[in-house]
Amino acid sequence: MHQSLIRNFCIIAHIDHGKSTLADRLIEKAKIISARDFHDQLLDSMDIERERGITIKSHAVSMPYPASDGESYHLNLVDTPGHVDFSYEVSRAISSCEGAVLLIDASQGVEAQTLANLYMAMDHNLAVIPVINKIDLPSADVESVRQQIDHDLGLDGENALAISAKNGIGIDALLEAIVQHMPPPQGDASEPLKALVFDSNYDPYRGVVVHLRVVDGAINTGDEIRMWWNNSVHTVEETGNFRIRLARTDSLSTGEVGYLIAGIKNLGDVRVGDTITNERRPCRKALPGFREVKPVVFSSIYSVDTNDYEELVKAMEKLKLNDASLVYEKDNSAALGFGFRCGFLGLLHLEVVQERLEREFGLSIVLTSPSVEYHITLTDGETMVVNNPLDLPDQGLIAEAHEPYIRASIITPSSYLGSVMSLCNSKRGVQENLIYLDETRVEVVYQMPLAEVLYEFYDSLKSVSRGYASFDYELSDYRPVNLARVDILVNGKSVDALAQLIVREQAAARARQICKRLKDEIPRHQFKIPIQGAIGSQIIARETISAYRKDVTAKCYGGDITRKRKLLEKQKEGKKRLKTVGGVELPQSAFLSALRSDSD
């Protein structure tokens, strides 16, 4: 197809502004799937995506569109993930397009991720079409949103399209606007092959299916291609377009979005953002923007029943086939047995992996407290990276520790500003900026430690703002921190799975909280059980589970007092002996309760 008849675009929006619903309506209009096979949120392949109303795994779809000018256009919709954890994947999907539909909820207005996604689209010089969605809602305020588009985003609010993706209102006008206002792809068909990888997935029968956008040149079946990142060479077995299902073609030309299959067996060999070129006629340099995706949140996963470890191993291997960003290595805990130490892109990524293990593989699992990556400088000048509390060196060996910070952007109604600022200040946030967007809404920017966001910050933010505040963040830098490892001792023995890395000022409060929760969860024994929080050899918190009391003197009816004392002394000796040989069994609920945050 000629380049002038191709339009590559994406839909960008804040969470729950109707992106997946709009994609459904566009697919319906294109009639590329039968009514019998159609279902809501067609591009969301996982149950978790449909339940939460977010896109986790991006998809692409190619749609024919006969426009009013008599030409038949080829529209390539590159769907983007809808959460801040996957911002790099969003940037790669955006870079494969020439235009973006910026979707804004008519009742919610401009929110934090709306701004973040717009800035990203502008950085890539995309033509942006503002669209106001959900105009059929009783709470919709279209004119107010038009003013926000004009004032907050600097776009033309008067010409913003008003649609209802749910009821199909205004979809034809949107399709015409995509054709008329978005430019066709630029590229030179005579140049050497240069293609951008924006996604991939694993097919158990065909290997890795690479999702790509051809920038220059063309890809034909039988070509030898080279991956720029690892210099691996493969022979193209199949190319094609996305028509919900894979539609095979002989080649992909300049400007087209499609897929290729080249017998690649490992998903880790294909990186999002990588450049594909021809082995015999390579391009001079790779496309800009590629970087290694690094995990920022770390946690260990163990099966509740230690006998299920083999099933957990198989489940992690299968999960890795479809999730190249999941990083894990084998781990061992004295309390929980064998498991895996995993790295995640963020908390949502962690929750997705947890739910997939439980749903798709039927496993009951326990996750240790999430941690971030700390940079440690030792007294001898050596540096090391620590994400596991058990790897932290002795305090005397540490010269300096640094923790990751984020730049958090929060948009909230001004009536909740005080509560939001109090929450951020309690999380060691430092205010960087405060901007009144209009009479009722304010944007506040904070520099905050990433570790503070791990413990239910998002839920707390929604709670103090009654659901009206929106949150977006990006990693900024590393800053010094006074770090301490809090060990939890049960009956004098350290439980490695409960160890946590905490700021020293908050260590005592957090240790007291964990000890109290463990006291409620651990059953009583025939002897007293001390539960202690410690930093090194210093005890900073303690709770005691009292022993069962058995009245051994009940059978004494009168007589000398020495007889009762003799029985009590005998019982005391027995309990002391039991304590030395008896272990304390920790129920799984104890581990789960210890990992909950203060707000639970």
Coordinates of N, CA and C in Angstrom, one line a residue, residues 100-291:
A100 N -1.7 10.9 17.6 CA -2.2 10.4 18.8 C -3.6 11.0 19.1
V101 N -4.5 10.1 19.5 CA -5.8 10.5 20.0 C -5.7 10.7 21.5
L102 N -5.9 11.9 22.0 CA -5.8 12.2 23.4 C -7.2 12.2 24.0
L103 N -7.5 11.1 24.7 CA -8.8 10.9 25.2 C -9.0 11.5 26.6
I104 N -10.0 12.3 26.8 CA -10.3 12.9 28.1 C -11.7 12.6 28.6
D105 N -11.9 12.2 29.8 CA -13.2 11.9 30.4 C -14.0 13.2 30.6
A106 N -15.2 13.3 30.1 CA -16.0 14.5 30.2 C -16.4 14.8 31.6
S107 N -16.4 13.8 32.5 CA -16.8 14.1 33.9 C -15.6 14.3 34.8
Q108 N -14.4 13.7 34.4 CA -13.2 13.8 35.2 C -12.3 14.9 34.8
G109 N -12.3 15.2 33.5 CA -11.4 16.3 33.0 C -9.9 15.8 32.9
V110 N -9.1 16.8 32.7 CA -7.6 16.6 32.5 C -7.0 16.1 33.9
E111 N -6.3 14.9 33.8 CA -5.7 14.4 35.0 C -4.2 14.2 34.8
A112 N -3.5 13.6 35.8 CA -2.1 13.6 35.8 C -1.5 12.9 34.6
Q113 N -2.0 11.7 34.3 CA -1.4 10.9 33.2 C -1.8 11.5 31.9
T114 N -2.9 12.3 31.8 CA -3.3 13.0 30.6 C -2.1 13.9 30.2
L115 N -1.7 14.7 31.2 CA -0.6 15.6 31.0 C 0.7 14.9 30.6
A116 N 1.0 13.8 31.4 CA 2.3 13.1 31.2 C 2.3 12.5 29.8
N117 N 1.2 11.9 29.3 CA 1.1 11.3 28.0 C 1.2 12.3 26.9
L118 N 0.6 13.5 27.1 CA 0.6 14.6 26.1 C 2.0 15.0 25.9
Y119 N 2.8 15.3 27.0 CA 4.2 15.7 26.9 C 5.0 14.7 26.2
M120 N 4.7 13.4 26.4 CA 5.5 12.3 25.7 C 5.2 12.3 24.2
A121 N 3.9 12.5 23.9 CA 3.5 12.6 22.5 C 4.1 13.8 21.8
M122 N 4.2 14.9 22.5 CA 4.8 16.1 21.9 C 6.3 16.0 21.8
D123 N 7.0 15.2 22.7 CA 8.4 15.0 22.5 C 8.7 14.2 21.3
H124 N 7.7 13.4 20.8 CA 7.9 12.6 19.6 C 7.3 13.2 18.4
N125 N 6.9 14.5 18.5 CA 6.4 15.3 17.4 C 5.1 14.7 16.8
L126 N 4.3 14.1 17.6 CA 3.0 13.5 17.1 C 1.9 14.6 16.9
A127 N 1.1 14.4 15.9 CA -0.1 15.2 15.7 C -1.1 14.8 16.7
V128 N -1.6 15.7 17.6 CA -2.5 15.3 18.7 C -3.9 15.8 18.4
I129 N -4.9 14.8 18.4 CA -6.3 15.2 18.3 C -7.0 15.0 19.7
P130 N -7.4 16.1 20.3 CA -8.1 16.0 21.6 C -9.5 15.5 21.4
V131 N -9.9 14.6 22.2 CA -11.2 14.0 22.1 C -11.8 13.9 23.5
I132 N -13.1 14.4 23.7 CA -13.8 14.4 24.9 C -14.7 13.2 24.9
N133 N -14.5 12.2 25.8 CA -15.3 11.0 25.8 C -16.3 11.0 27.0
K134 N -17.3 10.1 26.9 CA -18.3 9.9 27.9 C -19.3 11.1 28.0
I135 N -19.6 11.7 26.8 CA -20.5 12.9 26.9 C -21.9 12.6 27.2
D136 N -22.2 11.3 27.2 CA -23.6 10.9 27.5 C -23.8 10.7 29.0
L137 N -22.8 10.8 29.9 CA -22.9 10.7 31.3 C -23.7 11.9 31.9
P138 N -24.5 11.6 32.9 CA -25.2 12.8 33.6 C -24.3 13.8 34.2
S139 N -23.1 13.4 34.6 CA -22.1 14.3 35.2 C -21.2 14.9 34.2
A140 N -21.4 14.7 32.9 CA -20.5 15.2 31.9 C -20.6 16.7 31.9
D141 N -19.4 17.4 31.8 CA -19.3 18.9 31.6 C -18.4 19.2 30.5
V142 N -18.9 19.1 29.3 CA -18.1 19.2 28.1 C -17.4 20.6 28.0
E143 N -18.2 21.6 28.3 CA -17.6 23.0 28.1 C -16.5 23.2 29.1
S144 N -16.6 22.7 30.3 CA -15.5 22.8 31.3 C -14.3 22.1 30.8
V145 N -14.5 20.9 30.2 CA -13.3 20.1 29.7 C -12.7 20.9 28.5
R146 N -13.5 21.5 27.7 CA -12.9 22.3 26.6 C -12.0 23.4 27.1
Q147 N -12.4 24.0 28.2 CA -11.6 25.1 28.8 C -10.3 24.5 29.3
Q148 N -10.4 23.3 30.0 CA -9.2 22.7 30.5 C -8.2 22.3 29.4
I149 N -8.7 21.8 28.3 CA -7.9 21.4 27.1 C -7.2 22.7 26.6
D150 N -7.9 23.8 26.6 CA -7.3 25.0 26.1 C -6.3 25.6 27.1
H151 N -6.7 25.6 28.4 CA -5.8 26.2 29.4 C -4.7 25.3 29.9
D152 N -5.0 24.1 30.2 CA -4.0 23.2 30.8 C -3.1 22.5 29.8
L153 N -3.6 22.2 28.6 CA -2.9 21.4 27.6 C -2.3 22.3 26.5
G154 N -2.9 23.5 26.3 CA -2.4 24.4 25.2 C -2.9 23.9 23.9
L155 N -4.0 23.1 23.8 CA -4.5 22.6 22.6 C -5.8 23.4 22.3
D156 N -6.4 23.2 21.1 CA -7.6 24.0 20.7 C -8.8 23.2 21.3
G157 N -9.3 23.7 22.4 CA -10.4 23.1 23.1 C -11.7 23.2 22.3
E158 N -11.9 24.3 21.5 CA -13.1 24.5 20.8 C -13.3 23.4 19.7
N159 N -12.2 23.0 19.1 CA -12.3 22.0 18.0 C -12.1 20.5 18.5
A160 N -12.1 20.3 19.8 CA -12.0 19.0 20.4 C -13.3 18.2 20.1
L161 N -13.1 17.0 19.6 CA -14.3 16.2 19.2 C -15.0 15.6 20.5
A162 N -16.3 15.7 20.5 CA -17.1 15.2 21.6 C -17.7 13.8 21.2
I163 N -17.4 12.8 21.9 CA -17.8 11.4 21.5 C -18.3 10.7 22.8
S164 N -19.0 9.6 22.5 CA -19.3 8.6 23.5 C -18.9 7.2 22.9
A165 N -17.7 6.7 23.4 CA -17.2 5.5 22.8 C -18.2 4.3 23.2
K166 N -18.9 4.4 24.3 CA -19.8 3.3 24.7 C -20.9 3.2 23.8
N167 N -21.5 4.3 23.4 CA -22.7 4.3 22.5 C -22.4 4.6 21.1
G168 N -21.1 4.8 20.7 CA -20.8 5.0 19.3 C -21.0 6.3 18.8
I169 N -21.2 7.3 19.6 CA -21.5 8.7 19.2 C -20.2 9.4 18.7
G170 N -20.2 9.9 17.5 CA -19.1 10.7 17.1 C -17.9 9.9 16.6
I171 N -18.1 8.6 16.4 CA -16.9 7.8 15.9 C -16.6 8.1 14.5
D172 N -17.6 8.3 13.6 CA -17.3 8.6 12.2 C -16.5 9.9 12.0
A173 N -16.9 10.9 12.9 CA -16.2 12.2 12.8 C -14.7 12.0 13.2
L174 N -14.5 11.1 14.2 CA -13.1 10.9 14.7 C -12.3 10.2 13.6
L175 N -12.9 9.2 13.0 CA -12.1 8.5 11.9 C -11.7 9.5 10.8
E176 N -12.7 10.4 10.4 CA -12.4 11.4 9.4 C -11.2 12.3 9.9
A177 N -11.3 12.7 11.1 CA -10.2 13.6 11.7 C -8.9 12.9 11.7
I178 N -8.9 11.6 11.9 CA -7.6 10.8 11.9 C -7.0 10.9 10.5
V179 N -7.8 10.7 9.5 CA -7.4 10.6 8.1 C -6.9 12.0 7.7
Q180 N -7.7 13.1 8.1 CA -7.4 14.4 7.6 C -6.3 15.1 8.3
H181 N -6.2 14.9 9.7 CA -5.3 15.7 10.5 C -4.0 15.0 10.9
M182 N -3.9 13.7 10.7 CA -2.7 13.0 11.0 C -1.9 12.8 9.7
P183 N -0.6 13.1 9.8 CA 0.3 12.9 8.6 C 0.5 11.4 8.3
P184 N 0.8 11.1 7.0 CA 1.2 9.8 6.6 C 2.6 9.5 7.1
P185 N 3.0 8.3 7.2 CA 4.4 8.0 7.7 C 5.5 8.5 6.7
Q186 N 6.5 9.0 7.3 CA 7.7 9.4 6.5 C 8.7 8.3 6.5
G187 N 9.4 8.1 5.4 CA 10.4 7.1 5.3 C 10.8 6.9 3.9
D188 N 12.0 6.3 3.7 CA 12.5 6.1 2.3 C 12.5 4.6 2.0
A189 N 11.8 4.2 1.1 CA 11.7 2.8 0.7 C 13.0 2.3 0.1
S190 N 13.8 3.2 -0.4 CA 15.1 2.8 -1.1 C 16.2 2.7 -0.1
E191 N 16.0 3.1 1.1 CA 17.1 3.0 2.1 C 17.2 1.6 2.7
P192 N 18.3 1.3 3.4 CA 18.4 0.0 4.0 C 17.3 -0.2 5.1
L193 N 17.0 -1.4 5.4 CA 15.9 -1.7 6.3 C 16.2 -1.1 7.7
K194 N 15.2 -0.5 8.3 CA 15.3 0.0 9.6 C 13.9 -0.1 10.2
A195 N 13.7 -1.0 11.2 CA 12.4 -1.2 11.8 C 12.5 -1.1 13.3
L196 N 11.5 -0.6 14.0 CA 11.4 -0.4 15.4 C 10.6 -1.5 16.0
V197 N 11.1 -2.2 17.0 CA 10.4 -3.2 17.8 C 9.6 -2.5 18.9
F198 N 8.3 -2.5 18.9 CA 7.5 -1.9 20.0 C 6.8 -2.9 20.9
D199 N 6.9 -4.1 20.6 CA 6.3 -5.2 21.5 C 6.7 -6.5 20.9
S200 N 6.4 -7.6 21.7 CA 6.5 -9.0 21.3 C 5.7 -9.9 22.2
N201 N 5.4 -11.0 21.7 CA 4.7 -12.0 22.5 C 5.2 -13.4 22.1
Y202 N 5.0 -14.4 22.9 CA 5.5 -15.7 22.7 C 4.4 -16.7 22.2
D203 N 4.6 -17.3 21.1 CA 3.6 -18.4 20.6 C 4.3 -19.7 20.9
P204 N 3.7 -20.6 21.6 CA 4.3 -21.9 21.9 C 4.6 -22.8 20.7
Y205 N 4.0 -22.5 19.5 CA 4.2 -23.3 18.3 C 5.2 -22.6 17.3
R206 N 5.1 -21.2 17.3 CA 5.9 -20.5 16.3 C 7.1 -19.8 16.9
G207 N 7.2 -19.7 18.2 CA 8.3 -18.9 18.8 C 7.8 -17.5 19.1
V208 N 8.8 -16.5 19.1 CA 8.5 -15.1 19.4 C 7.9 -14.4 18.2
V209 N 6.8 -13.8 18.4 CA 6.1 -12.9 17.4 C 6.5 -11.5 17.7
V210 N 7.3 -10.9 16.8 CA 7.9 -9.5 17.0 C 6.9 -8.5 16.4
H211 N 6.5 -7.5 17.2 CA 5.6 -6.5 16.7 C 6.5 -5.3 16.3
L212 N 6.4 -4.8 15.1 CA 7.3 -3.8 14.6 C 6.7 -2.7 13.7
R213 N 7.4 -1.6 13.6 CA 7.0 -0.6 12.6 C 8.2 -0.4 11.7
V214 N 7.9 -0.5 10.4 CA 9.0 -0.3 9.4 C 9.2 1.2 9.2
V215 N 10.4 1.6 9.5 CA 10.7 3.1 9.3 C 11.3 3.3 7.9
D216 N 12.3 2.6 7.5 CA 12.8 2.7 6.1 C 12.9 1.3 5.6
G217 N 13.0 1.2 4.2 CA 13.1 -0.1 3.5 C 11.9 -1.0 3.7
A218 N 12.2 -2.3 3.6 CA 11.1 -3.3 3.6 C 11.6 -4.6 4.1
I219 N 10.7 -5.4 4.6 CA 11.0 -6.8 5.1 C 10.3 -7.8 4.3
N220 N 11.0 -8.7 3.7 CA 10.4 -9.8 2.9 C 10.6 -11.1 3.5
T221 N 9.7 -12.1 3.3 CA 9.9 -13.4 3.7 C 11.1 -14.0 3.1
G222 N 12.0 -14.6 4.0 CA 13.2 -15.2 3.5 C 14.4 -14.3 3.8
D223 N 14.2 -13.0 4.1 CA 15.3 -12.1 4.4 C 16.1 -12.5 5.7
E224 N 17.4 -12.2 5.7 CA 18.1 -12.4 6.9 C 18.2 -11.0 7.6
I225 N 17.7 -11.0 8.8 CA 17.7 -9.8 9.6 C 18.6 -9.9 10.8
R226 N 19.0 -8.7 11.3 CA 19.9 -8.6 12.5 C 19.3 -7.7 13.5
M227 N 19.3 -8.2 14.8 CA 18.8 -7.4 15.9 C 20.0 -6.6 16.4
W228 N 19.8 -5.3 16.5 CA 20.9 -4.3 16.8 C 21.4 -4.6 18.2
W229 N 20.5 -4.9 19.2 CA 20.9 -5.0 20.6 C 21.9 -6.1 20.8
N230 N 21.7 -7.3 20.3 CA 22.5 -8.4 20.6 C 23.2 -9.0 19.4
N231 N 23.1 -8.3 18.2 CA 23.7 -8.8 17.0 C 23.3 -10.2 16.5
S232 N 22.2 -10.7 17.0 CA 21.7 -12.0 16.6 C 21.1 -11.9 15.2
V233 N 21.3 -12.9 14.4 CA 20.8 -13.0 13.0 C 19.8 -14.1 12.9
H234 N 18.7 -13.7 12.2 CA 17.6 -14.7 12.0 C 17.0 -14.6 10.6
T235 N 16.4 -15.6 10.2 CA 15.8 -15.7 8.8 C 14.3 -15.5 9.0
V236 N 13.7 -14.5 8.3 CA 12.3 -14.2 8.4 C 11.4 -15.4 7.8
E237 N 10.6 -16.0 8.6 CA 9.7 -17.1 8.1 C 8.4 -16.5 7.7
E238 N 7.9 -15.5 8.3 CA 6.6 -15.0 8.0 C 6.4 -13.5 8.4
T239 N 5.7 -12.7 7.6 CA 5.4 -11.3 8.0 C 3.9 -11.2 7.8
G240 N 3.4 -10.1 8.4 CA 1.9 -9.9 8.2 C 1.4 -8.7 9.0
N241 N 0.1 -8.5 9.0 CA -0.6 -7.4 9.7 C -1.4 -8.0 10.8
F242 N -1.8 -7.1 11.7 CA -2.7 -7.5 12.8 C -4.1 -7.2 12.4
R243 N -4.9 -8.2 12.3 CA -6.4 -8.1 12.0 C -7.1 -8.8 13.2
I244 N -6.8 -8.4 14.4 CA -7.1 -9.1 15.6 C -6.3 -10.4 15.7
R245 N -6.5 -11.3 14.7 CA -5.6 -12.4 14.5 C -4.6 -12.0 13.5
L246 N -3.5 -12.8 13.4 CA -2.4 -12.5 12.5 C -2.8 -12.8 11.1
A247 N -2.6 -11.8 10.2 CA -3.0 -11.9 8.8 C -1.7 -11.9 8.0
R248 N -1.3 -13.0 7.3 CA -0.1 -13.2 6.7 C 0.0 -12.4 5.4
T249 N 1.2 -11.7 5.1 CA 1.5 -11.0 3.9 C 2.9 -11.5 3.4
D250 N 3.2 -11.1 2.2 CA 4.5 -11.5 1.7 C 5.6 -10.6 2.2
S251 N 5.3 -9.3 2.5 CA 6.3 -8.4 3.0 C 5.6 -7.2 3.8
L252 N 6.5 -6.5 4.4 CA 6.1 -5.2 5.1 C 6.9 -4.1 4.5
S253 N 6.2 -3.1 4.0 CA 6.9 -2.0 3.4 C 7.1 -0.7 4.3
T254 N 7.7 0.3 3.8 CA 8.0 1.5 4.6 C 6.7 2.1 5.1
G255 N 6.7 2.4 6.5 CA 5.5 3.0 7.1 C 4.5 2.0 7.7
E256 N 4.6 0.7 7.3 CA 3.6 -0.2 7.8 C 3.9 -0.7 9.2
V257 N 2.9 -1.1 9.9 CA 3.0 -1.7 11.2 C 2.5 -3.2 11.1
G258 N 3.3 -4.1 11.6 CA 3.0 -5.5 11.5 C 3.8 -6.4 12.4
Y259 N 3.9 -7.6 12.0 CA 4.7 -8.6 12.8 C 5.6 -9.4 11.9
L260 N 6.6 -10.0 12.6 CA 7.4 -11.0 11.8 C 7.7 -12.2 12.8
I261 N 7.8 -13.4 12.2 CA 8.2 -14.6 12.9 C 9.5 -15.1 12.3
A262 N 10.5 -15.3 13.1 CA 11.8 -15.7 12.6 C 12.5 -16.8 13.4
G263 N 11.6 -17.7 14.0 CA 12.2 -18.8 14.7 C 12.9 -18.5 16.0
I264 N 12.6 -17.3 16.6 CA 13.3 -16.9 17.8 C 12.6 -17.6 19.0
K265 N 13.4 -18.4 19.7 CA 12.9 -19.2 20.8 C 12.7 -18.6 22.1
N266 N 13.5 -17.5 22.4 CA 13.5 -16.9 23.7 C 13.0 -15.5 23.6
L267 N 12.0 -15.1 24.4 CA 11.4 -13.8 24.4 C 12.5 -12.8 24.9
G268 N 13.4 -13.2 25.7 CA 14.4 -12.3 26.2 C 15.4 -11.8 25.1
D269 N 15.4 -12.5 23.9 CA 16.3 -12.1 22.8 C 15.7 -10.9 22.1
V270 N 14.5 -10.6 22.3 CA 13.8 -9.5 21.6 C 13.5 -8.4 22.6
R271 N 14.1 -7.2 22.5 CA 13.9 -6.1 23.4 C 13.0 -5.0 22.8
V272 N 12.1 -4.5 23.6 CA 11.3 -3.4 23.2 C 12.2 -2.2 23.0
G273 N 12.0 -1.5 21.8 CA 12.8 -0.4 21.4 C 14.0 -0.7 20.6
D274 N 14.2 -2.0 20.3 CA 15.4 -2.4 19.5 C 15.2 -2.1 18.1
T275 N 16.3 -2.0 17.3 CA 16.2 -1.8 15.9 C 16.5 -3.1 15.1
I276 N 15.7 -3.3 14.1 CA 15.9 -4.5 13.2 C 16.4 -4.0 11.9
T277 N 17.5 -4.6 11.3 CA 18.0 -4.2 10.0 C 18.3 -5.4 9.2
N278 N 18.6 -5.2 7.9 CA 19.0 -6.3 7.0 C 20.4 -6.7 7.2
E279 N 20.7 -8.0 7.3 CA 22.0 -8.5 7.6 C 23.0 -8.2 6.4
R280 N 22.5 -8.3 5.2 CA 23.3 -8.1 4.0 C 23.5 -6.6 3.7
R281 N 22.5 -5.8 4.0 CA 22.5 -4.4 3.7 C 22.0 -3.6 5.0
P282 N 22.9 -3.5 6.0 CA 22.5 -2.9 7.3 C 22.4 -1.4 7.2
C283 N 21.6 -0.8 8.1 CA 21.5 0.6 8.2 C 22.8 1.1 9.0
R284 N 23.0 2.4 9.0 CA 24.3 2.9 9.6 C 24.2 3.0 11.1
K285 N 23.0 3.4 11.6 CA 22.9 3.5 13.1 C 21.5 3.2 13.5
A286 N 21.4 2.8 14.8 CA 20.1 2.3 15.3 C 19.1 3.5 15.5
L287 N 17.8 3.2 15.6 CA 16.9 4.2 16.0 C 17.1 4.7 17.4
P288 N 16.9 6.0 17.7 CA 17.1 6.5 19.1 C 16.1 6.1 20.1
G289 N 16.4 6.2 21.4 CA 15.4 5.9 22.4 C 15.5 4.6 23.1
F290 N 16.3 3.7 22.6 CA 16.4 2.3 23.2 C 17.1 2.4 24.5
R291 N 16.6 1.7 25.5 CA 17.3 1.5 26.8 C 16.9 0.2 27.4

